[in-house]
Amino acid sequence: MATRLLELREKFFRFVGRREKLVMAAVRFVIAFFAFFLINESIGYMSQISHVWVAFLLAALCAFVPAGVMVFVGAALILAQFYALAQELCLITLLLFILMFCLYFRFTRRVGYYTMLTPILCFLRIPYVMPVSVGLLGKPYNVISVLCGTVVYFLIKNVKENEALFHSFQETVAGPTKYTLAVNQIFVNKEMFLYIVAFVAAAITVYCVRRMKTDHAWTNATIVGIIVQLGVIAGGEVYLGNLRQLIWIFVGGAISWVLSWTIQMMTHSLDYSRVENVQFEDDEYYYYVKAVPKATVEIEDKRIKKISAKDRRTARSLNRGKKVNEIHVSSKAEVKKAAEDELAKKAMEEFDVDDDWME
Amino acid sequence: MINQEKVRDMTRMAAYENGDGEKEIRISTYRKQDYVALQLIKAFFFGTVAYAILLVFWLVLQEDLLIGIDSMEAIEKMGTRICVFWVIFLAVYMTGTFIWACKKYNLCRRNARNYMRRLRRVRKSYEKRNEISD
């Protein structure tokens, strides 16, 4: 089973390696399309851009540009949809995106995938894989991009649930304004803060556990990461009284663990049965080294070439007297001459005669 | 006969140039203190913008607090508190930017140095070949 999985992994890497540009473009297209489609489905207040073809075209554009452009287009789409609902909400959301840029996105690159994937996985109820993958594949501070995606998801979710309030809102002199209503969608949401705390705790825990020098550290890290998240979120939902969410949380956690284990197997598969402990020294230090070999399998590169009898005769007649693959293929005349030379040599050996008597 | 070392060096150089190489070489042309100073100036502006946005959010959420302010003394007290928090926020933000800028500069410098070393090696192999042909 493990060998089969490793073979599949090698075949997958070989497939991706040969068509890297095409595969990366396809991945960006799929992520962008799902993100834009979900945005339009959830908060499609502007009918002109809520059509599925708009999401398709935007995703096709994002397939051939860096991931940062994908994030920018997604943000612009959200702002446009919010503008159709309430201008105050659009302004507050714009300020929120500028804040995210100032505090995090201007310092780092290559965060588009985490930020785009987190809301998609939140919609699918399996967001727990994101902090684990951040802890396995990156540094703990990369979880901030996951948190940005989480904030965006909860903002969209809250606006969708409270859109009637925006439609029927009547401003009074002494009462709250639409700005207050808009800011409340972002900050007055205890469930969002619960998920943020769980994701940060999981990312830090996974990072610390996978860097330990114990055997199967990465596998332990994925398990611990999922358990930490489930513990914090389930406990928080019970405290908030959302008991119906518990089933979704545990099912999502199980699926997220499978996905996390797949990521770990694809990126970091070690064979702990062949560990070597060696010691050596140089002029400055004495080294204690533990070497763990990577688990790989050789994939047979089979090439099946069918040769019919007719093809064989044709090939032989075409290749007579020529060099084929660095091997000289003898013609009929050369074969005959070689046979005569061999016969003459045997005759001379038998009668013990030199060549000179022939002259 | 293909010089494998040269091909290896040139492939790595091409991969570096296609990726972050251009940006990193440009950064490494700065002196470290100039680059860090530039990043700190940018951090001052972006930090102030970020603080202003957080302040706006806080003021919108604390509308009742604003309604209760009716004297100059209260306004002065609030203004002082806002300025103090602005200074603390900027101090933390610019410290983080300083650490990030130093690390980034060191990384860019190291990568650019490796690139230059490979470039020198390839140039030497061409010079050697020209000497032999002469």
Short mmCIF file of N, CA and C in Angstrom, two decimals, chain A residues 92-96 98-99 101-104 106-110 174-177 179-181 183-184 186-188, chain B residues 20 23-24 39 42-43 45-47 49-51 53-54 56-58 60-61 63-64 67 89 93 96-97 100 104:
data_model
loop_
_atom_site.label_atom_id
_atom_site.label_comp_id
_atom_site.label_asym_id
_atom_site.label_seq_id
_atom_site.Cartn_x
_atom_site.Cartn_y
_atom_site.Cartn_z
N ILE A 92 -16.03 50.73 4.35
CA ILE A 92 -15.43 50.06 5.51
C ILE A 92 -14.61 48.85 5.06
N THR A 93 -15.13 48.10 4.08
CA THR A 93 -14.40 46.92 3.57
C THR A 93 -13.12 47.35 2.87
N LEU A 94 -13.19 48.46 2.14
CA LEU A 94 -11.97 48.97 1.48
C LEU A 94 -10.91 49.33 2.52
N LEU A 95 -11.35 49.99 3.61
CA LEU A 95 -10.41 50.33 4.68
C LEU A 95 -9.80 49.06 5.28
N LEU A 96 -10.63 48.02 5.42
CA LEU A 96 -10.15 46.76 5.97
C LEU A 96 -9.07 46.14 5.07
N ILE A 98 -7.14 47.74 2.92
CA ILE A 98 -5.94 48.58 3.00
C ILE A 98 -5.16 48.27 4.27
N LEU A 99 -5.90 48.05 5.36
CA LEU A 99 -5.26 47.70 6.64
C LEU A 99 -4.48 46.40 6.51
N PHE A 101 -3.24 45.13 3.81
CA PHE A 101 -2.06 45.36 2.98
C PHE A 101 -0.94 46.02 3.80
N CYS A 102 -1.32 47.04 4.58
CA CYS A 102 -0.31 47.78 5.34
C CYS A 102 0.36 46.91 6.40
N LEU A 103 -0.44 46.04 7.02
CA LEU A 103 0.09 45.28 8.15
C LEU A 103 0.81 44.00 7.72
N TYR A 104 0.44 43.44 6.55
CA TYR A 104 1.03 42.15 6.21
C TYR A 104 1.45 42.01 4.75
N ARG A 106 2.28 43.81 2.31
CA ARG A 106 3.40 44.56 1.68
C ARG A 106 4.74 43.96 2.07
N PHE A 107 4.77 43.08 3.08
CA PHE A 107 6.03 42.50 3.51
C PHE A 107 6.34 41.18 2.85
N THR A 108 5.38 40.55 2.24
CA THR A 108 5.63 39.20 1.79
C THR A 108 4.97 38.95 0.44
N ARG A 109 5.45 37.91 -0.24
CA ARG A 109 4.89 37.54 -1.53
C ARG A 109 4.41 36.11 -1.42
N ARG A 110 3.85 35.60 -2.50
CA ARG A 110 3.44 34.20 -2.60
C ARG A 110 2.44 33.81 -1.52
N ALA A 174 -30.08 59.83 17.04
CA ALA A 174 -29.37 59.32 18.22
C ALA A 174 -28.95 57.87 18.06
N GLY A 175 -29.39 57.20 17.02
CA GLY A 175 -29.11 55.77 16.88
C GLY A 175 -27.82 55.50 16.13
N PRO A 176 -27.50 54.22 15.94
CA PRO A 176 -26.27 53.87 15.21
C PRO A 176 -26.41 54.21 13.73
N THR A 177 -25.25 54.41 13.10
CA THR A 177 -25.24 54.70 11.67
C THR A 177 -24.98 53.43 10.89
N TYR A 179 -22.45 53.00 9.15
CA TYR A 179 -21.03 52.69 9.34
C TYR A 179 -20.87 51.74 10.53
N THR A 180 -21.63 51.99 11.59
CA THR A 180 -21.56 51.12 12.77
C THR A 180 -22.02 49.72 12.41
N LEU A 181 -23.10 49.65 11.63
CA LEU A 181 -23.62 48.35 11.19
C LEU A 181 -22.56 47.62 10.37
N VAL A 183 -19.19 48.07 10.41
CA VAL A 183 -18.03 47.66 11.23
C VAL A 183 -18.40 46.48 12.13
N ASN A 184 -19.66 46.46 12.58
CA ASN A 184 -20.11 45.33 13.40
C ASN A 184 -20.00 44.01 12.66
N ILE A 186 -17.65 43.09 10.89
CA ILE A 186 -16.27 42.59 10.93
C ILE A 186 -15.89 42.19 12.34
N PHE A 187 -16.15 43.08 13.29
CA PHE A 187 -15.52 42.93 14.61
C PHE A 187 -16.43 42.31 15.67
N VAL A 188 -17.73 42.42 15.50
CA VAL A 188 -18.60 41.90 16.56
C VAL A 188 -19.04 40.50 16.17
N ASP B 20 13.47 35.79 -8.70
CA ASP B 20 13.61 37.04 -7.95
C ASP B 20 14.92 37.75 -8.20
N LYS B 23 15.16 41.67 -8.92
CA LYS B 23 14.81 42.49 -7.77
C LYS B 23 15.92 42.41 -6.71
N GLU B 24 16.44 41.21 -6.49
CA GLU B 24 17.43 41.03 -5.43
C GLU B 24 18.74 41.72 -5.79
N GLN B 39 13.16 51.67 3.87
CA GLN B 39 12.03 50.84 4.36
C GLN B 39 11.40 51.46 5.61
N LYS B 42 9.12 54.26 4.52
CA LYS B 42 7.85 53.70 4.01
C LYS B 42 7.01 53.20 5.18
N ALA B 43 7.67 52.58 6.16
CA ALA B 43 6.94 52.04 7.32
C ALA B 43 6.26 53.15 8.10
N PHE B 45 4.92 55.90 6.89
CA PHE B 45 3.68 56.28 6.21
C PHE B 45 2.62 55.17 6.29
N PHE B 46 3.06 53.94 5.97
CA PHE B 46 2.08 52.85 6.00
C PHE B 46 1.60 52.58 7.43
N GLY B 47 2.50 52.73 8.41
CA GLY B 47 2.10 52.54 9.80
C GLY B 47 1.08 53.58 10.23
N VAL B 49 -0.99 55.18 8.24
CA VAL B 49 -2.25 54.87 7.55
C VAL B 49 -2.97 53.74 8.28
N ALA B 50 -2.22 52.69 8.65
CA ALA B 50 -2.84 51.55 9.35
C ALA B 50 -3.43 51.98 10.69
N TYR B 51 -2.69 52.83 11.41
CA TYR B 51 -3.19 53.31 12.71
C TYR B 51 -4.45 54.15 12.52
N ILE B 53 -6.67 53.89 10.18
CA ILE B 53 -7.80 53.00 9.86
C ILE B 53 -8.30 52.31 11.13
N LEU B 54 -7.35 51.84 11.96
CA LEU B 54 -7.76 51.20 13.22
C LEU B 54 -8.48 52.19 14.12
N VAL B 56 -10.24 54.77 13.09
CA VAL B 56 -11.58 54.98 12.52
C VAL B 56 -12.52 53.86 12.97
N PHE B 57 -12.03 52.61 12.86
CA PHE B 57 -12.87 51.47 13.28
C PHE B 57 -13.24 51.61 14.76
N TRP B 58 -12.25 51.98 15.57
CA TRP B 58 -12.49 52.08 17.01
C TRP B 58 -13.51 53.19 17.31
N VAL B 60 -15.82 54.36 15.32
CA VAL B 60 -17.16 53.97 14.85
C VAL B 60 -17.80 53.02 15.86
N LEU B 61 -16.99 52.10 16.42
CA LEU B 61 -17.55 51.15 17.39
C LEU B 61 -17.87 51.83 18.72
N GLU B 63 -19.11 54.91 19.36
CA GLU B 63 -19.85 56.15 19.08
C GLU B 63 -20.41 56.76 20.36
N ASP B 64 -20.79 55.89 21.29
CA ASP B 64 -21.36 56.40 22.55
C ASP B 64 -20.32 57.21 23.31
N ILE B 67 -20.05 60.67 21.86
CA ILE B 67 -21.19 61.54 22.21
C ILE B 67 -20.99 62.12 23.60
N PHE B 89 2.32 52.34 18.62
CA PHE B 89 2.03 51.51 17.45
C PHE B 89 3.14 51.65 16.42
N TYR B 93 5.64 48.81 14.98
CA TYR B 93 5.59 48.56 13.53
C TYR B 93 6.95 48.79 12.88
N GLY B 96 9.47 46.05 13.83
CA GLY B 96 9.25 44.86 12.99
C GLY B 96 9.76 45.07 11.57
N THR B 97 9.54 46.26 11.02
CA THR B 97 10.01 46.56 9.66
C THR B 97 11.53 46.55 9.61
N TRP B 100 12.71 42.97 9.58
CA TRP B 100 12.40 42.36 8.29
C TRP B 100 13.35 42.88 7.19
N LYS B 104 15.92 40.69 4.97
CA LYS B 104 15.73 40.65 3.52
C LYS B 104 16.99 41.11 2.79
#
